C-alpha positions as a printed Julia matrix, in Angstrom:
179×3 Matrix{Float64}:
 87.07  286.0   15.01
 87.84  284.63  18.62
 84.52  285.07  20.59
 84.23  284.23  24.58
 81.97  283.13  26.7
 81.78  283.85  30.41
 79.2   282.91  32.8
 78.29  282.5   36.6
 75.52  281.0   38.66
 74.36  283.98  40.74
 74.52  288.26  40.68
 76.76  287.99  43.99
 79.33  285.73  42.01
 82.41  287.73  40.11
 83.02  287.06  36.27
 86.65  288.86  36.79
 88.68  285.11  36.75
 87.31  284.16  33.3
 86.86  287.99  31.16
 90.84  287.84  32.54
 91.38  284.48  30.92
 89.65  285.04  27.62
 91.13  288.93  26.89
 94.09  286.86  27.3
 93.48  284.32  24.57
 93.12  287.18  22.28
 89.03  287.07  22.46
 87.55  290.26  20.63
 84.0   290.1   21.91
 82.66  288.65  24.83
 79.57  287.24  25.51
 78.64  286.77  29.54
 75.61  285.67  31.63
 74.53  285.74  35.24
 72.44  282.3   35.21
 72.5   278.87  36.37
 73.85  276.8   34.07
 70.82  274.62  34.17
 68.75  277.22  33.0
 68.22  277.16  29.11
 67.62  281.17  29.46
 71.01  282.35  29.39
 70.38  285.73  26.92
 74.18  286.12  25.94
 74.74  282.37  25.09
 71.62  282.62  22.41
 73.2   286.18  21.39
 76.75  284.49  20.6
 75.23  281.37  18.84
 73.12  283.85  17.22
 76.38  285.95  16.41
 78.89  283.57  15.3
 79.73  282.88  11.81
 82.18  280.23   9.87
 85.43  280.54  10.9
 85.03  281.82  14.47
 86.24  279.84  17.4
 84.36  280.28  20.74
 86.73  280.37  23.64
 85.39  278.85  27.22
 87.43  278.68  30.26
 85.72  275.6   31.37
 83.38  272.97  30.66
 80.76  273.54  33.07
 80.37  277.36  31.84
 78.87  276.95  28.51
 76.61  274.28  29.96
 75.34  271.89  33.01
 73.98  268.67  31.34
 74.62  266.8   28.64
 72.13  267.23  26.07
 72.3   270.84  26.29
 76.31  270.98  25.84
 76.05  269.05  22.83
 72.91  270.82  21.1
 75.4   273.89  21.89
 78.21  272.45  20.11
 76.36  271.58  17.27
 74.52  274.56  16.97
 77.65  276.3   16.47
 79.52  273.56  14.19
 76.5   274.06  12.15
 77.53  277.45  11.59
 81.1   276.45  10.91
 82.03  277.61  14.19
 84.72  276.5   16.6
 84.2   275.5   20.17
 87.04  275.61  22.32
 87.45  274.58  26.4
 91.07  275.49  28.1
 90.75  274.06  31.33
 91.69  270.52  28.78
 94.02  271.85  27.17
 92.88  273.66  24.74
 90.22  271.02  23.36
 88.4   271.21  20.44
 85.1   270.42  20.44
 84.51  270.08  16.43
 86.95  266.67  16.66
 86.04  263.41  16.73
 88.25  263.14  19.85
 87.38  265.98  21.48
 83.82  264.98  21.19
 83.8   262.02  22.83
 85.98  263.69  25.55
 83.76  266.57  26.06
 81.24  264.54  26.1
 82.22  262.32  28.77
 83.39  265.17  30.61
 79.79  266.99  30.74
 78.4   264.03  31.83
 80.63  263.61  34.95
 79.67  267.49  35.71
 75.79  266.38  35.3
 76.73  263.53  37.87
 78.46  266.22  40.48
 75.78  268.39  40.1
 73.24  266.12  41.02
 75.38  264.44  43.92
 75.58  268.4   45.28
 71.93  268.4   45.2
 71.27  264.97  46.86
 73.7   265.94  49.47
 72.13  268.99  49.95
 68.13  267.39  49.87
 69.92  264.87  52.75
 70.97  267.77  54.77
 67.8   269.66  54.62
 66.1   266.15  55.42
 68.63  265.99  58.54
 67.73  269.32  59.63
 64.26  268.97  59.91
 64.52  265.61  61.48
 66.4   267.16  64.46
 63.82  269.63  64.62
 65.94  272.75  63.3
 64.33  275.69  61.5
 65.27  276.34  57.7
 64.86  279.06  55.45
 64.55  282.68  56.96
 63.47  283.81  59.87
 59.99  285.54  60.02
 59.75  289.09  60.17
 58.28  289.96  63.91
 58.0   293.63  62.86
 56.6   293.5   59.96
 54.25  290.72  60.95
 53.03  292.75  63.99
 52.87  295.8   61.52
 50.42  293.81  59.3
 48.53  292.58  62.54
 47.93  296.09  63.06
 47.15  297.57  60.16
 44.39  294.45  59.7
 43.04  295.42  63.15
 42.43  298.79  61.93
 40.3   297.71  59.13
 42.78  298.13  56.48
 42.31  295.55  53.44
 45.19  292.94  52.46
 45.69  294.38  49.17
 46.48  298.44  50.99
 48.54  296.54  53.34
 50.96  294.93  51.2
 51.34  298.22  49.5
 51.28  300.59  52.69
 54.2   297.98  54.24
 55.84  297.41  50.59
 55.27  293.38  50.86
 54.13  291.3   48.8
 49.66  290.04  49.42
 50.74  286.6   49.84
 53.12  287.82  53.08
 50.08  289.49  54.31
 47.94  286.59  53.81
 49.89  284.11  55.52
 50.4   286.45  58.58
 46.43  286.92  58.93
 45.56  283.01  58.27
């Protein structure tokens, strides 16, 4: 049976692109998660390794779906070459993982995506780093209603744990507006 797997970082990212792809390889079932690849808690990756048998092939539109690192591509591939299972990425041309070749390729490849990932988050670490040097505020902005709707409601006796209720935010909100 051809199987797919689809997956993208974030809800507000589209999985269109690759469920396109795969129905077009002839997949019959598709697995697909909302999760960062990093994350080891993707639900429908453990449901298709759970899922496939001998004689499937898994179809992946690219490498850095299935997996982010490494070590967690590979336990992937083996998990499913230990159920006689086929792993197969078509943004290299239709590689197969279960080769000796396509192995070593895949594995070289999933190590240069580790190494972009990381370089994505240094870059990003030097940004913040910039940012705060030249004084500039990150994250969001705070609330002034809600913050002046908390200093009210504490000025009227109201505990922290009715406020965060009455206002719908969470106690730790109200607790850092009141310190």
């Amino acid at each position: 049976m051809n199987l797919g797997y689809a997956r993208v970082s974030t809800d507000d990212q589209n999985l269109d692109v690759q469920l396109s792809q795969l129905e077009k390889i002839g997949c019959e079932k598709i697995f697909q998660d909302k999760a960062s690849g990093k994350s080891s808690e993707r639900e429908a990756l453990n449901k298709l390794i759970d899922f496939a048998r001998e004689g499937d092939v898994v179809h992946v539109t690219k490498v850095d779906r299935i997996a982010r690192n490494t070590i967690d591509a590979l336990q992937i591939a083996d998990q499913l070459a230990n159920k006689g299972a086929g792993l197969v990425f078509h943004d290299l041309g239709d590689l197969d993982i279960n080769s000796d070749v396509g192995r070593v390729i895949y594995t070289t490849i999933s190590a240069f995506a580790e190494m972009e990932r990381k370089r994505i988050l240094q870059r990003c670490n030097e940004g913040r780093e910039r940012a705060r040097a030249e004084g500039r505020h990150l994250g969001r902005f705070p609330n002034k209603t809600l913050h002046s709707r908390i200093q009210e409601l504490a000025e009227q006796g109201m505990n922290k744990h009715a406020i965060s209720k009455e206002l719908g935010c969470s106690r730790t909100t109200v607790y850092k507006v009141l310190e």
